CSV table of N, CA and C in Angstrom, one decimal:
chain,number,residue,atom,x,y,z
N,486,UNK,N,99.7,105.9,63.3
N,486,UNK,CA,99.8,106.7,64.5
N,486,UNK,C,99.3,105.8,65.6
N,487,UNK,N,99.9,105.8,66.8
N,487,UNK,CA,99.6,105.0,67.9
N,487,UNK,C,98.4,105.7,68.7
N,488,UNK,N,97.5,104.9,69.1
N,488,UNK,CA,96.4,105.4,69.9
N,488,UNK,C,96.8,105.6,71.3
N,489,UNK,N,96.3,106.7,71.8
N,489,UNK,CA,96.6,107.1,73.2
N,489,UNK,C,95.6,106.4,74.1
N,490,UNK,N,96.0,105.9,75.3
N,490,UNK,CA,95.1,105.3,76.2
N,490,UNK,C,95.5,105.7,77.6
N,491,UNK,N,94.4,105.9,78.4
N,491,UNK,CA,94.6,106.3,79.8
N,491,UNK,C,94.1,105.1,80.7
N,492,UNK,N,94.9,104.6,81.6
N,492,UNK,CA,94.5,103.6,82.5
N,492,UNK,C,94.5,104.2,83.9
N,493,UNK,N,93.3,104.1,84.5
N,493,UNK,CA,93.0,104.7,85.9
N,493,UNK,C,92.8,103.5,86.8
N,494,UNK,N,93.6,103.5,87.9
N,494,UNK,CA,93.4,102.5,89.0
N,494,UNK,C,92.9,103.2,90.2
N,495,UNK,N,91.8,102.7,90.7
N,495,UNK,CA,91.1,103.3,91.9
N,495,UNK,C,91.3,102.3,93.1
N,496,UNK,N,91.6,102.9,94.3
N,496,UNK,CA,91.8,102.1,95.5
N,496,UNK,C,91.0,102.8,96.6
N,497,UNK,N,90.3,102.0,97.5
N,497,UNK,CA,89.6,102.6,98.6
N,497,UNK,C,89.4,101.5,99.6
N,498,UNK,N,89.2,102.0,100.9
N,498,UNK,CA,88.8,101.0,101.9
N,498,UNK,C,87.3,100.9,102.0
N,499,UNK,N,86.5,101.8,101.4
N,499,UNK,CA,85.0,101.8,101.3
N,499,UNK,C,84.6,101.5,99.9
N,500,UNK,N,83.9,100.4,99.7
N,500,UNK,CA,83.5,100.1,98.3
N,500,UNK,C,82.4,101.0,97.7
N,501,UNK,N,81.6,101.6,98.6
N,501,UNK,CA,80.5,102.4,98.1
N,501,UNK,C,81.1,103.8,97.6
N,502,UNK,N,82.1,104.3,98.3
N,502,UNK,CA,82.8,105.5,97.9
N,502,UNK,C,83.5,105.3,96.6
N,503,UNK,N,84.1,104.1,96.5
N,503,UNK,CA,84.9,103.7,95.3
N,503,UNK,C,84.0,103.7,94.1
N,504,UNK,N,82.8,103.0,94.2
N,504,UNK,CA,81.9,102.9,93.1
N,504,UNK,C,81.3,104.3,92.7
N,505,UNK,N,81.1,105.1,93.7
N,505,UNK,CA,80.6,106.5,93.4
N,505,UNK,C,81.7,107.3,92.6
N,506,UNK,N,82.9,107.2,93.0
N,506,UNK,CA,84.0,107.9,92.2
N,506,UNK,C,84.2,107.4,90.8
N,507,UNK,N,84.1,106.1,90.7
N,507,UNK,CA,84.2,105.5,89.3
N,507,UNK,C,83.0,105.9,88.5
N,508,UNK,N,81.9,105.9,89.0
N,508,UNK,CA,80.7,106.3,88.3
N,508,UNK,C,80.8,107.7,87.8
N,509,UNK,N,81.4,108.6,88.6
N,509,UNK,CA,81.5,110.0,88.2
N,509,UNK,C,82.5,110.1,87.0
N,510,UNK,N,83.6,109.4,87.0
N,510,UNK,CA,84.6,109.4,86.0
N,510,UNK,C,84.0,108.8,84.7
N,511,UNK,N,83.2,107.7,84.8
N,511,UNK,CA,82.5,107.1,83.6
N,511,UNK,C,81.6,108.1,83.0
N,512,UNK,N,80.8,108.8,83.8
N,512,UNK,CA,79.8,109.7,83.3
N,512,UNK,C,80.5,110.9,82.5
N,513,UNK,N,81.6,111.4,83.1
N,513,UNK,CA,82.4,112.4,82.5
N,513,UNK,C,83.0,112.0,81.1
N,514,UNK,N,83.5,110.8,81.1
N,514,UNK,CA,84.1,110.3,79.9
N,514,UNK,C,83.1,110.0,78.8
N,515,UNK,N,81.9,109.6,79.2
N,515,UNK,CA,80.8,109.4,78.2
N,515,UNK,C,80.3,110.7,77.7
N,516,UNK,N,80.2,111.7,78.5
N,516,UNK,CA,79.7,113.0,78.1
N,516,UNK,C,80.7,113.7,77.1
N,517,UNK,N,82.0,113.4,77.2
N,517,UNK,CA,82.9,114.0,76.3
N,517,UNK,C,83.2,113.1,75.1
N,518,UNK,N,82.5,112.0,75.0
N,518,UNK,CA,82.6,111.2,73.8
N,518,UNK,C,83.8,110.2,73.7
N,519,UNK,N,84.3,109.8,74.8
N,519,UNK,CA,85.4,108.9,74.8
N,519,UNK,C,85.0,107.4,74.9
N,520,UNK,N,85.8,106.5,74.4
N,520,UNK,CA,85.5,105.1,74.5
N,520,UNK,C,86.1,104.6,75.8
N,521,UNK,N,85.4,103.6,76.4
N,521,UNK,CA,86.0,103.1,77.7
N,521,UNK,C,85.9,101.6,77.7
N,522,UNK,N,86.8,101.0,78.6
N,522,UNK,CA,86.7,99.6,78.9
N,522,UNK,C,86.7,99.5,80.4
N,523,UNK,N,85.6,98.9,80.9
N,523,UNK,CA,85.6,98.8,82.4
N,523,UNK,C,84.4,99.6,83.0
N,524,UNK,N,84.3,99.8,84.2
N,524,UNK,CA,85.3,99.4,85.3
N,524,UNK,C,85.4,97.9,85.6
N,525,UNK,N,86.6,97.5,85.8
N,525,UNK,CA,86.8,96.1,86.0
N,525,UNK,C,87.2,95.9,87.5
N,526,UNK,N,86.5,95.1,88.3
N,526,UNK,CA,86.9,94.9,89.7
N,526,UNK,C,88.1,94.0,89.8
N,527,UNK,N,89.0,94.4,90.6
N,527,UNK,CA,90.2,93.6,90.8
N,527,UNK,C,90.1,92.9,92.1
N,528,UNK,N,90.8,91.9,92.4
N,528,UNK,CA,90.7,91.2,93.7
N,528,UNK,C,91.0,92.1,94.9
N,529,UNK,N,90.3,91.9,96.0
N,529,UNK,CA,90.5,92.7,97.2
N,529,UNK,C,91.8,92.3,97.9
N,530,UNK,N,92.5,93.3,98.5
N,530,UNK,CA,93.6,92.9,99.3
N,530,UNK,C,93.2,93.0,100.8
N,531,UNK,N,93.5,92.0,101.5
N,531,UNK,CA,93.1,91.8,102.9
N,531,UNK,C,94.3,91.7,103.8
N,532,UNK,N,94.3,92.6,104.8
N,532,UNK,CA,95.4,92.6,105.8
N,532,UNK,C,94.8,92.3,107.2
N,533,UNK,N,95.3,91.4,107.9
N,533,UNK,CA,94.8,91.0,109.2
N,533,UNK,C,95.9,91.4,110.3
N,534,UNK,N,95.4,92.0,111.4
N,534,UNK,CA,96.3,92.4,112.5
N,534,UNK,C,95.7,91.8,113.7
N,535,UNK,N,96.7,91.3,114.6
N,535,UNK,CA,96.3,90.7,115.9
N,535,UNK,C,97.0,91.6,116.9
N,536,UNK,N,96.3,92.1,117.9
N,536,UNK,CA,96.8,93.0,118.9
N,536,UNK,C,96.5,92.5,120.3
N,537,UNK,N,97.4,92.6,121.2
N,537,UNK,CA,97.2,92.2,122.6
N,537,UNK,C,96.3,93.2,123.2
N,538,UNK,N,95.2,92.7,123.9
N,538,UNK,CA,94.3,93.6,124.5
N,538,UNK,C,94.8,94.3,125.7
N,539,UNK,N,95.4,93.6,126.6
N,539,UNK,CA,96.0,94.1,127.8
N,539,UNK,C,97.4,93.7,128.0
N,540,UNK,N,98.3,94.6,128.3
N,540,UNK,CA,99.7,94.3,128.3
N,540,UNK,C,100.2,93.5,129.6
N,541,UNK,N,99.4,93.5,130.7
N,541,UNK,CA,99.8,92.9,131.9
N,541,UNK,C,99.1,91.6,132.2
N,542,UNK,N,98.0,91.6,132.8
N,542,UNK,CA,97.3,90.5,133.4
N,542,UNK,C,96.7,89.6,132.2
N,543,UNK,N,96.1,90.3,131.3
N,543,UNK,CA,95.3,89.6,130.2
N,543,UNK,C,96.1,89.5,128.9
N,544,UNK,N,97.3,88.9,129.1
N,544,UNK,CA,98.2,88.8,127.9
N,544,UNK,C,97.7,87.8,126.9
N,545,UNK,N,97.0,86.8,127.3
N,545,UNK,CA,96.5,85.8,126.4
N,545,UNK,C,95.3,86.3,125.6
N,546,UNK,N,94.7,87.4,126.0
N,546,UNK,CA,93.5,87.9,125.4
N,546,UNK,C,93.9,88.8,124.2
N,547,UNK,N,93.5,88.5,123.0
N,547,UNK,CA,93.9,89.2,121.8
N,547,UNK,C,92.7,89.7,121.0
N,548,UNK,N,92.9,90.7,120.3
N,548,UNK,CA,91.9,91.3,119.4
N,548,UNK,C,92.3,91.3,118.0
N,549,UNK,N,91.5,91.0,117.1
N,549,UNK,CA,91.8,90.9,115.7
N,549,UNK,C,91.1,91.9,114.8
N,550,UNK,N,91.9,92.6,113.9
N,550,UNK,CA,91.3,93.6,113.0
N,550,UNK,C,91.6,93.2,111.6
N,551,UNK,N,90.8,93.7,110.7
N,551,UNK,CA,91.0,93.4,109.3
N,551,UNK,C,90.8,94.7,108.5
N,552,UNK,N,91.7,94.9,107.5
N,552,UNK,CA,91.7,96.0,106.6
N,552,UNK,C,91.6,95.5,105.2
N,553,UNK,N,90.5,95.9,104.5
N,553,UNK,CA,90.3,95.4,103.2
N,553,UNK,C,90.4,96.6,102.2
N,554,UNK,N,91.2,96.4,101.1
N,554,UNK,CA,91.4,97.4,100.1
N,554,UNK,C,90.7,96.9,98.8
N,555,UNK,N,89.7,97.7,98.4
N,555,UNK,CA,88.9,97.4,97.2
N,555,UNK,C,89.6,98.2,96.0
N,556,UNK,N,89.6,97.5,94.9
N,556,UNK,CA,90.3,98.1,93.7
N,556,UNK,C,89.4,98.0,92.4
N,557,UNK,N,89.5,99.0,91.6
N,557,UNK,CA,88.8,99.0,90.3
N,557,UNK,C,89.8,99.6,89.3
N,558,UNK,N,89.7,99.1,88.0
N,558,UNK,CA,90.6,99.6,86.9
N,558,UNK,C,89.6,100.1,85.8
N,559,UNK,N,90.0,101.2,85.2
N,559,UNK,CA,89.2,101.8,84.1
N,559,UNK,C,90.2,102.2,83.0
N,560,UNK,N,89.9,101.8,81.8
N,560,UNK,CA,90.7,102.2,80.6
N,560,UNK,C,89.9,103.2,79.8
N,561,UNK,N,90.5,104.3,79.4
N,561,UNK,CA,89.8,105.2,78.5
N,561,UNK,C,90.6,105.2,77.2
N,562,UNK,N,90.0,104.8,76.1
N,562,UNK,CA,90.7,104.6,74.8
N,562,UNK,C,90.4,105.8,74.0
N,563,UNK,N,91.4,106.4,73.4
N,563,UNK,CA,91.4,107.6,72.5
N,563,UNK,C,90.6,108.7,73.2
N,564,UNK,N,91.2,109.2,74.3
N,564,UNK,CA,90.5,110.3,75.0
N,564,UNK,C,90.6,111.6,74.2
N,565,UNK,N,89.5,112.4,74.3
N,565,UNK,CA,89.5,113.8,73.6
N,565,UNK,C,90.2,114.8,74.6
N,566,UNK,N,90.4,116.0,74.1
N,566,UNK,CA,91.0,117.0,74.9
N,566,UNK,C,90.1,117.4,76.1
N,567,UNK,N,88.8,117.3,75.9
N,567,UNK,CA,87.9,117.6,77.1
N,567,UNK,C,88.0,116.5,78.1
N,568,UNK,N,88.2,115.3,77.7
N,568,UNK,CA,88.4,114.2,78.7
N,568,UNK,C,89.6,114.4,79.5
N,569,UNK,N,90.7,114.8,78.8
N,569,UNK,CA,92.0,115.0,79.5
N,569,UNK,C,91.9,116.1,80.6
N,570,UNK,N,91.1,117.1,80.3
N,570,UNK,CA,90.9,118.2,81.3
N,570,UNK,C,90.1,117.7,82.5
């Protein structure tokens, strides 16, 4: 019989909220008696945007923004019925 496995991927712009959510899932899985692998941090995705500050006189003046997506992956091996709920 094949083992069932759940793979959870978490994404967030704030790494503290992401770690808090992963910690809650890990505590729930441990309480129900499931085996886990992880959480494994994945590489961050970084997007950079350049925006013109003023459309008329100050066209050469630009402002730069950065959006970072943090990711974690968690595998739950052989989850019980309580874990599924």
